[in-house]
mmCIF file of C-alpha atoms and ligand atoms in Angstrom:
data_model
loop_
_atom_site.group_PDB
_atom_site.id
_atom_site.type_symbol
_atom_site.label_atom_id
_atom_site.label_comp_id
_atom_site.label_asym_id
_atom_site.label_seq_id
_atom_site.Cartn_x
_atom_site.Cartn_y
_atom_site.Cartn_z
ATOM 1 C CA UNK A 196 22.932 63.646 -36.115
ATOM 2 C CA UNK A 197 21.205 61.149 -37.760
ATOM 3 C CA UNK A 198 17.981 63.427 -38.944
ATOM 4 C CA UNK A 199 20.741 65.790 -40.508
ATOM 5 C CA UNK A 200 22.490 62.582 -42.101
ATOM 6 C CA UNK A 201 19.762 61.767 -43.502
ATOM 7 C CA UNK A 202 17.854 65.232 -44.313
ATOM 8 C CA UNK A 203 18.796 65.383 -47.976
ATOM 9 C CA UNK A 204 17.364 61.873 -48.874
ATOM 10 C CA UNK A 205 20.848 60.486 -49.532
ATOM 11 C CA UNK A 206 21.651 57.343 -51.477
ATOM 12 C CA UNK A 207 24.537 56.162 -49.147
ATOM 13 C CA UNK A 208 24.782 56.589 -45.093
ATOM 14 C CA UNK A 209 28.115 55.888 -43.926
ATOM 15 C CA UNK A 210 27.582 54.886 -40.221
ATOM 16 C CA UNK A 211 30.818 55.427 -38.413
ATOM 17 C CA UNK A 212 30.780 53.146 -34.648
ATOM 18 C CA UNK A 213 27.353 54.251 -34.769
ATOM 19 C CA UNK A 214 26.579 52.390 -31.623
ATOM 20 C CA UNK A 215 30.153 53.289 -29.560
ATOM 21 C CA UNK A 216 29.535 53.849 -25.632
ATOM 22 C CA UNK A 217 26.082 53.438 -26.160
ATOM 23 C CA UNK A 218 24.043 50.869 -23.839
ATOM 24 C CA UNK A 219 23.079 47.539 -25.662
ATOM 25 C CA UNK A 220 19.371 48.770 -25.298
ATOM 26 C CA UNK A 221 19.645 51.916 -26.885
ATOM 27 C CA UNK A 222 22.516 50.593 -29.378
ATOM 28 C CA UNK A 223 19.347 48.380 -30.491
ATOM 29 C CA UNK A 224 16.813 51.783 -30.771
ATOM 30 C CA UNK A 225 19.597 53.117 -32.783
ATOM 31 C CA UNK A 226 20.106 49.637 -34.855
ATOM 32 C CA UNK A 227 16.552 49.249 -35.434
ATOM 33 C CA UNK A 228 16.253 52.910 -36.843
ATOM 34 C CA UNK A 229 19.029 52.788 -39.177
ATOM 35 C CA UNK A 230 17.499 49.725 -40.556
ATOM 36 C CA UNK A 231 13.833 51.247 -40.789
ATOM 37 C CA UNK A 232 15.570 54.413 -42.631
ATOM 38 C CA UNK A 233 17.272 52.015 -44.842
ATOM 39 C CA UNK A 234 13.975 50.731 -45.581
ATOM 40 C CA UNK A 235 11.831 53.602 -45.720
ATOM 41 C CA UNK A 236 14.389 55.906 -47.698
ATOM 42 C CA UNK A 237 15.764 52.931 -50.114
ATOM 43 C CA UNK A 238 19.304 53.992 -48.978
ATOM 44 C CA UNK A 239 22.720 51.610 -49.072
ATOM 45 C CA UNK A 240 23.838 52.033 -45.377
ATOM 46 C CA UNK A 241 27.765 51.413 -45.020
ATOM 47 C CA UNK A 242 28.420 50.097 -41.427
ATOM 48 C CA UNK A 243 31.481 50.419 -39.560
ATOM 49 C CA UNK A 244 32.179 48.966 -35.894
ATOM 50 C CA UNK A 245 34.667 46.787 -33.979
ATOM 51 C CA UNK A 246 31.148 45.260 -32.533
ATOM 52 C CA UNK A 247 30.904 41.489 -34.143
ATOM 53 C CA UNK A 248 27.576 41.349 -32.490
ATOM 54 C CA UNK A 249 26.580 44.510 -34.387
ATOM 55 C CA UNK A 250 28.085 43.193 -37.844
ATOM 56 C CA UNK A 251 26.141 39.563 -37.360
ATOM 57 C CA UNK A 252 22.431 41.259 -36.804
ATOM 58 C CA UNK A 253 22.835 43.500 -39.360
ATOM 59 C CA UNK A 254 24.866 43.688 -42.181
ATOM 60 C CA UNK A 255 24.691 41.888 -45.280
ATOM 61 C CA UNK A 256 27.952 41.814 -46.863
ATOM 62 C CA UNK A 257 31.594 42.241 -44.835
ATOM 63 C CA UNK A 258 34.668 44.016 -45.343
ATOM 64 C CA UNK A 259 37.502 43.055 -42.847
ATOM 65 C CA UNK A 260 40.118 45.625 -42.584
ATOM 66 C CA UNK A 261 43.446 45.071 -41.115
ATOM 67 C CA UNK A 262 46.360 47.789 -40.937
ATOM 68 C CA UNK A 263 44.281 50.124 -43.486
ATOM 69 C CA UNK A 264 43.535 46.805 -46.428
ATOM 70 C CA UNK A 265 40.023 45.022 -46.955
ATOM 71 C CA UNK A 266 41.654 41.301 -46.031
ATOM 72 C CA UNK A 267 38.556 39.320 -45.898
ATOM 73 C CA UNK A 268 34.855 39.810 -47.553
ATOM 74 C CA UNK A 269 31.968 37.870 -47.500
ATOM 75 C CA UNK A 270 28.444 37.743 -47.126
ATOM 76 C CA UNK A 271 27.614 37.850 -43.638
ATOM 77 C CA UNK A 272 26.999 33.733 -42.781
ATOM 78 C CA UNK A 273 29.226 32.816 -44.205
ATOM 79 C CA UNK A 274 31.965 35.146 -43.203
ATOM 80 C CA UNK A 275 31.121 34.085 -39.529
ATOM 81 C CA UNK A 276 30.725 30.359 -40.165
ATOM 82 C CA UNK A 277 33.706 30.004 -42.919
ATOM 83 C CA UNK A 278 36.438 32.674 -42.215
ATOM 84 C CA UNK A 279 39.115 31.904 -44.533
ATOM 85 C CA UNK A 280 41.600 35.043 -43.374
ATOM 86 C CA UNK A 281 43.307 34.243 -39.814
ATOM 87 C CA UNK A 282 42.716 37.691 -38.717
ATOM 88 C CA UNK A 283 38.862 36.771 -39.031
ATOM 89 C CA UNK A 284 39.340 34.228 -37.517
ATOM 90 C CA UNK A 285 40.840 35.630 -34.425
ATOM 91 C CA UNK A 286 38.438 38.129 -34.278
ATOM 92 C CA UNK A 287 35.850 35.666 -33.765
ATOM 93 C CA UNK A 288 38.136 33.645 -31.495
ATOM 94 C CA UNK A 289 37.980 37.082 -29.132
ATOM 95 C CA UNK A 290 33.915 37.219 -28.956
ATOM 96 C CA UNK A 291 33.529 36.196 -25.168
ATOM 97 C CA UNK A 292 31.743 32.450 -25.201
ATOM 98 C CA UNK A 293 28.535 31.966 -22.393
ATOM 99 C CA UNK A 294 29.370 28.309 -22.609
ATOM 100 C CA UNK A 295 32.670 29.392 -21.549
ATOM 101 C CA UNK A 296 33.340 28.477 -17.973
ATOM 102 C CA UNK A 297 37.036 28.815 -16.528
ATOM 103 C CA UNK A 298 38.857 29.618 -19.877
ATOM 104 C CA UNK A 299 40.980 32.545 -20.381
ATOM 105 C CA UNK A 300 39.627 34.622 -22.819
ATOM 106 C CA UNK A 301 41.869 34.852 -25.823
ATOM 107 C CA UNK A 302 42.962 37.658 -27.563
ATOM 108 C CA UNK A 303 45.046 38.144 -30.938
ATOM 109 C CA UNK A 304 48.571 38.475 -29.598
ATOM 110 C CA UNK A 305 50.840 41.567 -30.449
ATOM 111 C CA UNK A 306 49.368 44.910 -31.137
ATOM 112 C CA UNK A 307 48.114 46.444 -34.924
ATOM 113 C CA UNK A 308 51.390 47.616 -36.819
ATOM 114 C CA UNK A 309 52.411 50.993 -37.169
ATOM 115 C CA UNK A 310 51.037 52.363 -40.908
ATOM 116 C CA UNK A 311 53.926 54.305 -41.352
ATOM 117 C CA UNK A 312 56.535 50.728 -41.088
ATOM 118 C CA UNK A 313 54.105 47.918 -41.903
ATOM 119 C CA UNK A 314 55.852 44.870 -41.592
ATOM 120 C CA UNK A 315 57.313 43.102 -44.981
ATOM 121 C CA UNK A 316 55.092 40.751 -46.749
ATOM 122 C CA UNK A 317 51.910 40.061 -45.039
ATOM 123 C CA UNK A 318 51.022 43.423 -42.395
ATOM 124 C CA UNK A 319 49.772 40.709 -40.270
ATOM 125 C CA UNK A 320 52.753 37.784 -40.398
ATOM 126 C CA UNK A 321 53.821 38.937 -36.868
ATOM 127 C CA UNK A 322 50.723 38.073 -35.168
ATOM 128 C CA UNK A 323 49.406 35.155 -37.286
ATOM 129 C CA UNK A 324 49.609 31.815 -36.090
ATOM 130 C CA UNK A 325 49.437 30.115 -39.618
ATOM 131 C CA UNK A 326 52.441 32.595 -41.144
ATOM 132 C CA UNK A 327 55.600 30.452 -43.053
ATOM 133 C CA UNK A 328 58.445 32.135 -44.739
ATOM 134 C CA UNK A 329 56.763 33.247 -47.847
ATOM 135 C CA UNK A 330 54.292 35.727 -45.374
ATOM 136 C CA UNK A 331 57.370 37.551 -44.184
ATOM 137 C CA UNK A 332 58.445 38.110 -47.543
ATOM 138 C CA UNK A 333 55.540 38.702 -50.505
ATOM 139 C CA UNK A 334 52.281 40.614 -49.875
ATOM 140 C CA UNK A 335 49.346 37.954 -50.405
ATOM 141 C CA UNK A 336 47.716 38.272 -53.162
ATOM 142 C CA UNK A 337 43.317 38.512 -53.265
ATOM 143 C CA UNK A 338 42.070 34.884 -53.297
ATOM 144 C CA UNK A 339 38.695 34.740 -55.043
ATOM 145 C CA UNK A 340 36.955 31.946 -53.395
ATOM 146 C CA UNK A 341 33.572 32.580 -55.395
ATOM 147 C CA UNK A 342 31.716 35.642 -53.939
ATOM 148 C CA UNK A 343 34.109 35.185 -50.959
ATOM 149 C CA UNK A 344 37.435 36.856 -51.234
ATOM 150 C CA UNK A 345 40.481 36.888 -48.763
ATOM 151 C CA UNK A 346 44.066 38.438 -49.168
ATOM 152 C CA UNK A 347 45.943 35.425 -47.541
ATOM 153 C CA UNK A 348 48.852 32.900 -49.181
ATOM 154 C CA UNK A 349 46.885 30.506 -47.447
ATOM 155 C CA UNK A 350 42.862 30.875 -47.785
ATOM 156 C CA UNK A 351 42.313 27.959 -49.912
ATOM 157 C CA UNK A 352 44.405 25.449 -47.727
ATOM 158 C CA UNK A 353 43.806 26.922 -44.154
ATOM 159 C CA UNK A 354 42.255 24.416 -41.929
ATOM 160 C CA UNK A 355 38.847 23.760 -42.262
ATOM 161 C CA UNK A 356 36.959 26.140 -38.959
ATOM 162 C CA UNK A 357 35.127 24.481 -36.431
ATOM 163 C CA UNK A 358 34.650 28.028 -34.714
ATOM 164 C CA UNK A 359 36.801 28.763 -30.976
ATOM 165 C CA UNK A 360 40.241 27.580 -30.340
ATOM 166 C CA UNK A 361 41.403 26.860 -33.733
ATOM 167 C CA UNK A 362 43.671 30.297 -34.001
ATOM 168 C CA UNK A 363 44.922 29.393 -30.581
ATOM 169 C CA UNK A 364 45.686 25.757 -31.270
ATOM 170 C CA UNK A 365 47.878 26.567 -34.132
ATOM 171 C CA UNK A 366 49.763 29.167 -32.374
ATOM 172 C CA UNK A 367 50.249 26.494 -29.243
ATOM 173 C CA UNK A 368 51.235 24.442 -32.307
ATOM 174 C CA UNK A 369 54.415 26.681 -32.964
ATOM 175 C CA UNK A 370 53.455 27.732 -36.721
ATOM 176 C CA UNK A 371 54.432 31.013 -36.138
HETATM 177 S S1 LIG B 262 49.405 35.518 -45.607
HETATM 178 FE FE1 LIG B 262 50.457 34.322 -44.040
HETATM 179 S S2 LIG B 262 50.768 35.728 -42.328
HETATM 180 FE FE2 LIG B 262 49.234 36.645 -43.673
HETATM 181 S S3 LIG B 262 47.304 35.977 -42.808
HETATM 182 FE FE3 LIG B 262 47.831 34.478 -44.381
HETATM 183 S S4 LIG B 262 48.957 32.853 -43.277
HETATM 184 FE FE4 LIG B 262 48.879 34.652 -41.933
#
């Protein structure tokens, strides 16, 4: 599939869960060939996976995409070490830890709306520990935070991150 993706030397490769059900050591044979035929060909490759480990190696530049929108986007380090959209963040809150010993693993609560009835406001005010009134009520607008952009009411003033737990501590807080 990927010879006939790529047998009519395009300029773009979308890669769609290129590396789904695949074990991690031929996920990184497949990796490491996209890459080379980025290389070789001079091709933009578009990249898209649930697998954070995947999106960390190997892209560049990040589009986060919750109930069909791009809410976050970044270049990759700094997407990972300053999230500034709390679906990011609980994303990254969800990668299993090593250091990790006898904690439950958390997870995003609720489930992805329905896109036919997306909720009013913010698509993801039922699920977001930071949401106040205004999220239930007016979509959020794009925040340009230099080449770092995220569609929340709230990017500039979240928290600062200090990486796992900080989702979960402001849900335990009650801000939803
Ligand atoms: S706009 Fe409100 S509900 Fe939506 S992500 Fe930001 S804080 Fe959460």
């Amino acid at each position: 599939m990927i010879a006939m993706a790529v047998a009519n030397n395009p300029e773009l490769l979308v890669a769609d869960e290129p590396t789904t059900a695949l074990d991690v050591t031929v996920q990184a044979q497949i990796m490491r060939m996209l890459r080379d035929l980025k290389e070789k060909l001079g091709l933009a490759l578009i990249l898209i996976t649930h697998d954070l480990g995947v999106v960390a190696g190997h892209a560049d530049r990040v589009a986060v995409i919750y109930a069909g929108l791009v809410v976050e986007e970044a270049e990759v380090r700094e997407l990972f070490a300053n999230p500034r959209h709390p679906y990011t963040r609980g994303l990254i809150d969800s990668i299993p830890k090593l250091t990790a010993s006898n904690e439950k693993l958390y997870s995003i609560p609720g489930a992805p709306p329905m896109l036919g009835a997306l909720p009013e406001g913010c698509a993801f005010h039922p699920r977001c520990g930071f949401a106040q009134d205004i999220c239930r009520k007016a979509a959020p607008p794009v925040i340009e935070l230099g080449r770092h952009r995220a569609a929340c009411h709230f990017a500039e003033s979240l928290p600062s991150w200090d990486g796992a737990g900080r989702t979960a501590q402001a849900e335990e807080r009650g801000n939803g």
